[in-house]
CSV table of C-alpha atoms in Angstrom, one decimal:
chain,number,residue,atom,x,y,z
F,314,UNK,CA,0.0,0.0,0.0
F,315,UNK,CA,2.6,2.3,1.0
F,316,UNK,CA,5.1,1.1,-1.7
F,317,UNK,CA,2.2,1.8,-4.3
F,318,UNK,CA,1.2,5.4,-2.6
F,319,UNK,CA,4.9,6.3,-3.8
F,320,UNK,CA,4.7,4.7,-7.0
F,321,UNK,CA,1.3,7.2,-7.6
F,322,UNK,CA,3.0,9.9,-6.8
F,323,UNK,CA,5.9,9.5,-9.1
F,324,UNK,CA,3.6,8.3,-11.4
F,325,UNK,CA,1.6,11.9,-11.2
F,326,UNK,CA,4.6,13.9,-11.3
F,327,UNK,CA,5.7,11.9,-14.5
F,328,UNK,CA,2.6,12.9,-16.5
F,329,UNK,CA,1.9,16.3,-15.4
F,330,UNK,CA,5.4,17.3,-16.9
F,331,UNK,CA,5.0,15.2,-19.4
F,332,UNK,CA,2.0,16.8,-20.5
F,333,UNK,CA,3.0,20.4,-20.2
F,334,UNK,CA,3.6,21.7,-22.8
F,335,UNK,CA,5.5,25.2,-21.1
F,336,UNK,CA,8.5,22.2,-20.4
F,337,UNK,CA,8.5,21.2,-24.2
F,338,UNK,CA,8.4,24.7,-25.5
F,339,UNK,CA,11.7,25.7,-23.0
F,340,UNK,CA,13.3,22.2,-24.1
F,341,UNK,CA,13.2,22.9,-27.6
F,342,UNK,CA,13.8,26.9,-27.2
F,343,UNK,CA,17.2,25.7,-25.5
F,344,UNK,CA,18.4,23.3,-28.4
F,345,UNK,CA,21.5,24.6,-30.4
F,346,UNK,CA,21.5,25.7,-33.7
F,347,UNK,CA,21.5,22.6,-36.1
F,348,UNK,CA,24.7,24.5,-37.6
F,349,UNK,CA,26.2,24.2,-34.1
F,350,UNK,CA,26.4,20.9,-33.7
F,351,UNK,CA,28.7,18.0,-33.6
F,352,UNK,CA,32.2,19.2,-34.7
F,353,UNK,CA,31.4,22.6,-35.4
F,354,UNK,CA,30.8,22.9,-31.6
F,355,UNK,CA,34.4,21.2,-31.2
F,356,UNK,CA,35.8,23.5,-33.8
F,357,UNK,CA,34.6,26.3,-32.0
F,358,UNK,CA,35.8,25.5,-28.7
F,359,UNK,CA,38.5,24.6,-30.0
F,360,UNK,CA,39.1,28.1,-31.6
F,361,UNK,CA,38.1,29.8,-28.2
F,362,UNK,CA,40.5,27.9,-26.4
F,363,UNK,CA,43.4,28.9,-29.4
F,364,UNK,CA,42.3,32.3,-28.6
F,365,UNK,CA,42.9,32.5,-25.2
F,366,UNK,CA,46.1,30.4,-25.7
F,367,UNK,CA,47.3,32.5,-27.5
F,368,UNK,CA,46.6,35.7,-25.1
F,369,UNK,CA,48.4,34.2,-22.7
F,370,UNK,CA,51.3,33.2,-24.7
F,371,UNK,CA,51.5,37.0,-25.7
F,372,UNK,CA,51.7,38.1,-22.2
F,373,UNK,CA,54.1,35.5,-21.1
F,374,UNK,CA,56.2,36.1,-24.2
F,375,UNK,CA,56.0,40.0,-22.9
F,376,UNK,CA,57.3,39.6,-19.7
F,377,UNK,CA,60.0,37.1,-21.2
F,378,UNK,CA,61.6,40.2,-23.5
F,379,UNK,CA,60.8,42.2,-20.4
F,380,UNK,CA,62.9,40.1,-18.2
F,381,UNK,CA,65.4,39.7,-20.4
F,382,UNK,CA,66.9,43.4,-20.8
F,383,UNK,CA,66.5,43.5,-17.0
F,384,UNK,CA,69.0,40.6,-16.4
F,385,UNK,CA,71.2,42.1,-19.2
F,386,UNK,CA,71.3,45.7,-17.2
F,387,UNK,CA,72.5,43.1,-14.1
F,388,UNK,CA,76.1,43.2,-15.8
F,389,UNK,CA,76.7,46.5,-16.0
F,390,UNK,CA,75.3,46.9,-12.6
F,391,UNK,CA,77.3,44.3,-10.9
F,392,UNK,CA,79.8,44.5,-13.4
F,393,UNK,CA,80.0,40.5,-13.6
F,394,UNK,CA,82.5,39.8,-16.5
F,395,UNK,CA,82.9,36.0,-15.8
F,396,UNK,CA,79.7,34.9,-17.3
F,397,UNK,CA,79.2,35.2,-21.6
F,398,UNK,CA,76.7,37.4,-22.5
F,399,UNK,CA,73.2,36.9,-22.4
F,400,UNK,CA,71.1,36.2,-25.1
F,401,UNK,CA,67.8,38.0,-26.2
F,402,UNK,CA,66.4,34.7,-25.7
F,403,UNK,CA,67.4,33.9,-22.6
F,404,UNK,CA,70.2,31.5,-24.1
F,405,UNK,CA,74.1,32.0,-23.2
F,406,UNK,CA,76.7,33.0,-26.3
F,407,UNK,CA,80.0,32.7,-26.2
F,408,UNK,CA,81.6,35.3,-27.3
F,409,UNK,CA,85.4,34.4,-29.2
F,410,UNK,CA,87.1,38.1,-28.1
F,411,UNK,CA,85.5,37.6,-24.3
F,412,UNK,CA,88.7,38.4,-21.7
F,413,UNK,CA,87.9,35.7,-19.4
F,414,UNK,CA,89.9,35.1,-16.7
F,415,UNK,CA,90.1,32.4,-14.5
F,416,UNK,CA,88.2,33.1,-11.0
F,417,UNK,CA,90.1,32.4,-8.0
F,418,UNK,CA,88.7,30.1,-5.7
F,419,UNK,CA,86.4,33.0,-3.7
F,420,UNK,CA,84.7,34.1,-7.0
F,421,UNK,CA,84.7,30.6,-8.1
F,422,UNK,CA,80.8,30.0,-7.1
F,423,UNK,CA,78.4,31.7,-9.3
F,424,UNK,CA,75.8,32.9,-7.4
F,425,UNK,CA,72.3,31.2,-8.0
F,426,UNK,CA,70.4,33.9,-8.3
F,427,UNK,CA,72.4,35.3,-10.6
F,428,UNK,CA,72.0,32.4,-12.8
F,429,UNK,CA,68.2,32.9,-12.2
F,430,UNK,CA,68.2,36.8,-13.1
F,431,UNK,CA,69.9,36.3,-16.1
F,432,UNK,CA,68.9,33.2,-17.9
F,433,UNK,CA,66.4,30.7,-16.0
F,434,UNK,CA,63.8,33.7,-15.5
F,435,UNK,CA,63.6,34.9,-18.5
F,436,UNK,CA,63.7,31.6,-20.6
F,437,UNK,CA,60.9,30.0,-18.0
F,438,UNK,CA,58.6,32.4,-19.4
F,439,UNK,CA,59.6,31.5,-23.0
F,440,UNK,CA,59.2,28.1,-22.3
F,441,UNK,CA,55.7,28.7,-20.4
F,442,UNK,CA,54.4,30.6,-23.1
F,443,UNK,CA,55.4,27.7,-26.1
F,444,UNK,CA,54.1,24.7,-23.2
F,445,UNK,CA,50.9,26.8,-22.7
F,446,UNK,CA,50.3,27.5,-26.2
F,447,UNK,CA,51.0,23.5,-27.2
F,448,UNK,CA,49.0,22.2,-24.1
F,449,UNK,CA,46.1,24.2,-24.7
F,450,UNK,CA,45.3,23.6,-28.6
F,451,UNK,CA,46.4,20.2,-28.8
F,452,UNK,CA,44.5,19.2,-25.4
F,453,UNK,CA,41.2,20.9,-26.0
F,454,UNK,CA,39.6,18.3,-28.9
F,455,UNK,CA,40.6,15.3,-26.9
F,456,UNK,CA,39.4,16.6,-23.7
F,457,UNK,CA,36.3,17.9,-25.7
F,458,UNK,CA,35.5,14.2,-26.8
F,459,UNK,CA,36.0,12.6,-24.0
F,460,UNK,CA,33.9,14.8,-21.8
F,461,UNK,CA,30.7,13.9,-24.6
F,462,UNK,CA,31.6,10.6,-23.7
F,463,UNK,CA,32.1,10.3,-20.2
F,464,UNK,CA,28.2,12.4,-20.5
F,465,UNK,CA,26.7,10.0,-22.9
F,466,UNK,CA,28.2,6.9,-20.7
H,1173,UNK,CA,12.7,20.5,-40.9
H,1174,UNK,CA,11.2,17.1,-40.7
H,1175,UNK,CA,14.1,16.1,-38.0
H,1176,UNK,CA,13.4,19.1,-35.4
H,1177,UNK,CA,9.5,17.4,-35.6
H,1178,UNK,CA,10.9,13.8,-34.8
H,1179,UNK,CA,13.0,15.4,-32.4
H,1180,UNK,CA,10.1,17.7,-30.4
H,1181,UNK,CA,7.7,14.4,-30.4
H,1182,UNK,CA,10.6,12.3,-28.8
H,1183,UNK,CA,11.1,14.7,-26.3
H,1184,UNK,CA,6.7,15.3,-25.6
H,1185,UNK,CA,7.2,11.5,-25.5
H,1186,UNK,CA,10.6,11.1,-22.7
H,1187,UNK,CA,10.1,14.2,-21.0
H,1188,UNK,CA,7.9,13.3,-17.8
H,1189,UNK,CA,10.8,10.7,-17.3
H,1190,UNK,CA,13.9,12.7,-17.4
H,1191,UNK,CA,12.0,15.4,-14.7
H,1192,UNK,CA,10.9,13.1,-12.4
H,1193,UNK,CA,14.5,11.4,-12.6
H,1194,UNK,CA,16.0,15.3,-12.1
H,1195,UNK,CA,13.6,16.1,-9.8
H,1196,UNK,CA,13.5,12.8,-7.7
H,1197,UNK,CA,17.3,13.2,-6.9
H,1198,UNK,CA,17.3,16.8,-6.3
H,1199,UNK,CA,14.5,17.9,-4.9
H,1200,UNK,CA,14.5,20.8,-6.4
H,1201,UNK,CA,11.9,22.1,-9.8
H,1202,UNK,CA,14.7,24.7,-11.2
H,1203,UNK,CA,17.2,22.1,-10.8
H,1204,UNK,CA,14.8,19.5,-12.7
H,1205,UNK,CA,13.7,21.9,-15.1
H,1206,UNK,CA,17.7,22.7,-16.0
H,1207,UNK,CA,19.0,19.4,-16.6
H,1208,UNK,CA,15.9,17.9,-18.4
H,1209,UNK,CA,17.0,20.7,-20.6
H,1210,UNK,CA,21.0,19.9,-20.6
H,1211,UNK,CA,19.7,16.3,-20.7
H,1212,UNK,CA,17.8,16.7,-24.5
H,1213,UNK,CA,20.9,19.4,-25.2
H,1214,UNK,CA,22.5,16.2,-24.7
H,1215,UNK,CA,20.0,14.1,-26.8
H,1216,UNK,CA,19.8,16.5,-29.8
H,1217,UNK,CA,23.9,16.5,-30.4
H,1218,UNK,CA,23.8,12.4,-30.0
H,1219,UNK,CA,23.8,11.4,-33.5
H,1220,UNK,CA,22.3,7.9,-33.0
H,1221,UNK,CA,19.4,9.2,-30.6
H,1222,UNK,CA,16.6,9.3,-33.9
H,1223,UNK,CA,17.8,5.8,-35.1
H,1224,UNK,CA,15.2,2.9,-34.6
H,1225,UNK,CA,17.6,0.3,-32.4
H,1226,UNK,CA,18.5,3.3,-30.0
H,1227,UNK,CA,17.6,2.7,-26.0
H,1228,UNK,CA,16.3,6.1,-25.2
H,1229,UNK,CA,14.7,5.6,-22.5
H,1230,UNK,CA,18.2,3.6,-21.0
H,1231,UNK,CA,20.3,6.7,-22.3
H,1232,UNK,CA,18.4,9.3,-21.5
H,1233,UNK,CA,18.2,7.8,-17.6
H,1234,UNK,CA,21.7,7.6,-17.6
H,1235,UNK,CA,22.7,11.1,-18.7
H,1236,UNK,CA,20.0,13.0,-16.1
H,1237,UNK,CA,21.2,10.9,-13.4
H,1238,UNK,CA,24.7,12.0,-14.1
H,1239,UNK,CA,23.7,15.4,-15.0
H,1240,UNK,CA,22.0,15.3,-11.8
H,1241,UNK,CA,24.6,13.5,-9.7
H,1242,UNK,CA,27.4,16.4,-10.6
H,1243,UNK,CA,24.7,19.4,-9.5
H,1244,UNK,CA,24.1,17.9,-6.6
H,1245,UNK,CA,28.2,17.7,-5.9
H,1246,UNK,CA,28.2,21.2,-7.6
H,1247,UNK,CA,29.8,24.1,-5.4
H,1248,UNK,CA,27.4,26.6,-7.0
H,1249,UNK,CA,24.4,25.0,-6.2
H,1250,UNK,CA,25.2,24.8,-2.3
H,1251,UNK,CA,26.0,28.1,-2.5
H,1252,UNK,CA,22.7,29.1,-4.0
H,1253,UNK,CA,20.7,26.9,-1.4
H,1254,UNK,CA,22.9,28.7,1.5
H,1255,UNK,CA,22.1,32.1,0.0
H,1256,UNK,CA,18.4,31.1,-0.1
H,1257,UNK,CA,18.7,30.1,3.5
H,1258,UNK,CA,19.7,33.5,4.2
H,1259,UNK,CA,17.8,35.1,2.2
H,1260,UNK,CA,19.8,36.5,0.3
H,1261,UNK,CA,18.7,34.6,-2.9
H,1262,UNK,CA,15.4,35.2,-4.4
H,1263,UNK,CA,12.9,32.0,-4.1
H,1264,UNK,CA,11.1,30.7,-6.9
H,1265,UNK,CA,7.8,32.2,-7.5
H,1266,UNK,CA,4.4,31.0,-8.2
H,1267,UNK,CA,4.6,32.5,-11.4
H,1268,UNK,CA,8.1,31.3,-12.8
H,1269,UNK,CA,8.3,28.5,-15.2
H,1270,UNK,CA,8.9,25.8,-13.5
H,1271,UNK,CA,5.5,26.4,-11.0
H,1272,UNK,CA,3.7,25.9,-14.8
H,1273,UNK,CA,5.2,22.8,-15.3
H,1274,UNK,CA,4.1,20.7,-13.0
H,1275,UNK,CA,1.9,21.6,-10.4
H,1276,UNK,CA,3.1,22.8,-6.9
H,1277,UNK,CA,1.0,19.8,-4.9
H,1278,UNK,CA,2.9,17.0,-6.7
H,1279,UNK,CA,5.9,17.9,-6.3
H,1280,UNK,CA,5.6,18.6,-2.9
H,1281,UNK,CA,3.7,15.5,-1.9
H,1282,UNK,CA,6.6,13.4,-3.3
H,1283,UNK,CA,9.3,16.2,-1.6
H,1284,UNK,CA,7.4,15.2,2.0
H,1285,UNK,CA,8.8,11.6,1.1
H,1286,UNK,CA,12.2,11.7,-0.1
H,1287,UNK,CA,13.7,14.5,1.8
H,1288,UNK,CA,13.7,11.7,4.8
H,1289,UNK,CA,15.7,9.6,2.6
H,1290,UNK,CA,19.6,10.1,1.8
H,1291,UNK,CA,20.8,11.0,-1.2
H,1292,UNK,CA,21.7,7.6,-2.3
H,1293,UNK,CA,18.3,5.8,-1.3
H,1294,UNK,CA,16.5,8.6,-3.4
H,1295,UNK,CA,18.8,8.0,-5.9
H,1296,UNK,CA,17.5,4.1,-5.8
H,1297,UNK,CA,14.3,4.9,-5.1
H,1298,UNK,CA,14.1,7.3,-8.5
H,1299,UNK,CA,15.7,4.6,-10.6
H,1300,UNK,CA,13.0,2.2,-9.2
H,1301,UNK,CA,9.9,4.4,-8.9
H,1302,UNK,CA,10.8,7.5,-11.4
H,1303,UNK,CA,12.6,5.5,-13.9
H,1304,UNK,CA,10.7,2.3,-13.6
H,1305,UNK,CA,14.0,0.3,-13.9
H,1306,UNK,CA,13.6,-3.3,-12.8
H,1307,UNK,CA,16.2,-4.2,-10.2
H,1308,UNK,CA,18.8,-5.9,-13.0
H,1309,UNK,CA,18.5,-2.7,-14.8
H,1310,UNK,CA,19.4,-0.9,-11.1
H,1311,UNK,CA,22.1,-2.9,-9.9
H,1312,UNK,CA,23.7,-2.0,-13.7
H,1313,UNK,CA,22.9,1.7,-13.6
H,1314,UNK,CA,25.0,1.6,-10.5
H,1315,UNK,CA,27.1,-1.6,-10.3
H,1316,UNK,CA,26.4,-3.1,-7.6
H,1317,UNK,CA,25.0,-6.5,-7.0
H,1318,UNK,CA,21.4,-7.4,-7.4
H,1319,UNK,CA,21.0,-8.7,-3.7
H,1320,UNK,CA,22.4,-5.3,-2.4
H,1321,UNK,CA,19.6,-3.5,-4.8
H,1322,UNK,CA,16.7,-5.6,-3.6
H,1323,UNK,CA,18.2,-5.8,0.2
H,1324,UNK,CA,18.7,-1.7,-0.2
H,1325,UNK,CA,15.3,-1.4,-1.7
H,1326,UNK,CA,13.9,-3.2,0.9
H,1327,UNK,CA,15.3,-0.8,4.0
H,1328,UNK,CA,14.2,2.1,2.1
H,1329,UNK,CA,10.3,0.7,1.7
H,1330,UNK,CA,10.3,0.3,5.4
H,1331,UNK,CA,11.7,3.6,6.2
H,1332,UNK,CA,9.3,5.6,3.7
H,1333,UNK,CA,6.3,3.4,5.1
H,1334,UNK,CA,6.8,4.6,8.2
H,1335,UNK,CA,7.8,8.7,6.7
H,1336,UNK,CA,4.3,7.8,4.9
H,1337,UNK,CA,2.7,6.7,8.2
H,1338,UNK,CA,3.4,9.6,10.2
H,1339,UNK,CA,2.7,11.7,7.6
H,1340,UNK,CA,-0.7,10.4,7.8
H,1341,UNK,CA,-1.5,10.6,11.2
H,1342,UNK,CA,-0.3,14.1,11.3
C-alpha cells in the first residue's frame, strides 16, 4: 500500500510534466543551432580555447623580453664579466674576443640567483608561453570528446 | 525540418521521465527543469538518438542521473541553497516556469517523502519508482550486486512506510 502510494506519486509527477507543454516549449527553445552541432561545436571550442592560448602566450612572451633586458642591465650593474653574454632569448653565447679570466677560488661559485636573473627567469617564461600554447590547442579536442563521452556513458 | 518534428515528439514522448528522474534526486523544480533541458541538449547532439535500435529511455536515464549527480556535488548549487537560507537569494515564485510545469502539490507531496531519505536511497528509489527500472537494470545503472539492490530497496520501503505513516497521522 505504501510502496504503491509512492509509486502514484511519481507516477503523477511523470505525466503532469509530461504533458506540459511550457516544459516542451523551453526544451526545444534551449536546443543549439542545427549548424552548431557536432564538430562545429568542437571546432569552435576549440578556436576559443586557441584564442585565449594564445593571449596568454603574448603576455608571457611580454614579460620574457621584459625580463630579459633587466637581467642584461644586471652586468653593468654588478659589473659581472665572468659569465658570456646573455642572449635575447634567454640562451648564453659565447663570445670568441671575451677576456675571461680564471676566477680564484672566492669568486669561483656563481651565485644562483644570478644564474636565475639572467637566464632561467627569463627563458621560464619563454618556455611557459610555447608549453601553454602547445598544451592548450592540442589538449582541447581530446578533452572535448572525451567529456561527450564520459556524459553520454 | 522534418528532423526538429521527430525530435520535439521524442522529447513530448521522454520528458515526464527525465524530470521526475531530475527532480526525484534533487529535490528541487529549477534544478529539474535545467538538466531535463541539458539532458535533451545532450540528446539533440547524439547522433544515433533518432535511429530505430536506440535505448532512449536507457540513455536518456543515464545522462540525467549524471547530469543530476554532478549538481548535486556542484559548489554553485550549495551556495545558491545557503544564500536562499539567508535570504539573500530570491525564491522561486508561483509565477516562474517551473510552477507551470508541474503543479506545486505533486511535487511537494513526493518532496514530504524523499527528503527523509539520503541522497543515495533517493537515488535508488528514483531509478525504481521515477525511472521504472527493474532491479537488474538498477544494480547496472549503478554496479552493484542485485542482492544489495533488492536488500537496499527493501530498507528504504520500510523507512518511507513509516515517513508515509506519520505523515498520515499528522
Amino acid at each position: 500500500m505504501n510502496e504503491q502510494e509512492l509509486k502514484n506519486r511519481f507516477q503523477n509527477l511523470r505525466q503532469t510534466a509530461q504533458a506540459s507543454k511550457p516544459l516542451t516549449d523551453a526544451i526545444m527553445a534551449g536546443l543549439p543551432e542545427a549548424s552548431e552541432t557536432g564538430w562545429q561545436a568542437i571546432r569552435q571550442q576549440v578556436l576559443a580555447n586557441g584564442y585565449r592560448a594564445l593571449t596568454v602566450f603574448a603576455v608571457c612572451l611580454l614579460i620574457g623580453s621584459l625580463l630579459s633586458p633587466v637581467a642584461q642591465g644586471f652586468d653593468s650593474l654588478i659589473s659581472f664579466d665572468r659569465l658570456p653574454k646573455l642572449h635575447s632569448l634567454g640562451t648564453f653565447a659565447f663570445h670568441a674576443d671575451s677576456d675571461l679570466e680564471l676566477p680564484d677560488d672566492e669568486s669561483a661559485t656563481i651565485p644562483i640567483c644570478e644564474i636565475l636573473a639572467r637566464a632561467v627567469l627569463p627563458l621560464s617564461f619563454h618556455l611557459l608561453a610555447g608549453w601553454f600554447l602547445l598544451m592548450t590547442v592540442g589538449i582541447s579536442l581530446p578533452s572535448q570528446v572525451s567529456h561527450e563521452k564520459e556524459i553520454s556513458q | 525540418m522534418q528532423q526538429a518534428e521527430r525530435f520535439r515528439s521524442e522529447v513530448q514522448a521522454w520528458q515526464g521521465l527525465v524530470y521526475s528522474v531530475a527532480f526525484g534526486i534533487l529535490l528541487n523544480a529549477q534544478d529539474a527543469l535545467d538538466i531535463t533541458q541539458e539532458t535533451f541538449i545532450k540528446a539533440f547532439e547524439e547522433p544515433a538518438f533518432l535511429d530505430e535500435g536506440f535505448n532512449r529511455k536507457s540513455w536518456l536515464v543515464r545522462v540525467a542521473r549524471n547530469l543530476a549527480l554532478n549538481t548535486r556535488r556542484s559548489l554553485m548549487r550549495k551556495l545558491r541553497s545557503l544564500m536562499q537560507v539567508a535570504g539573500l537569494f530570491p525564491q522561486a515564485t508561483e509565477e516562474s516556469v517551473e510552477e507551470q510545469i508541474v503543479r506545486a502539490e505533486d511535487r511537494q507531496e513526493l518532496k514530504a517523502v524523499l527528503e527523509n531519505l539520503g541522497p543515495e536511497e533517493r537515488e535508488l528509489v528514483t531509478l525504481r519508482y521515477a525511472a521504472e527500472l527493474s532491479y537488474e537494470e538498477i544494480a547496472a545503472e549503478l554496479n552493484i550486486k542485485l542482492g544489495t539492490v533488492m536488500s537496499r530497496l527493501a530498507r528504504v520501503k520500510a523507512k518511507i512506510g513509516m515517513a508515509l505513516e506519520e505523515e498520515n497521522n499528522s
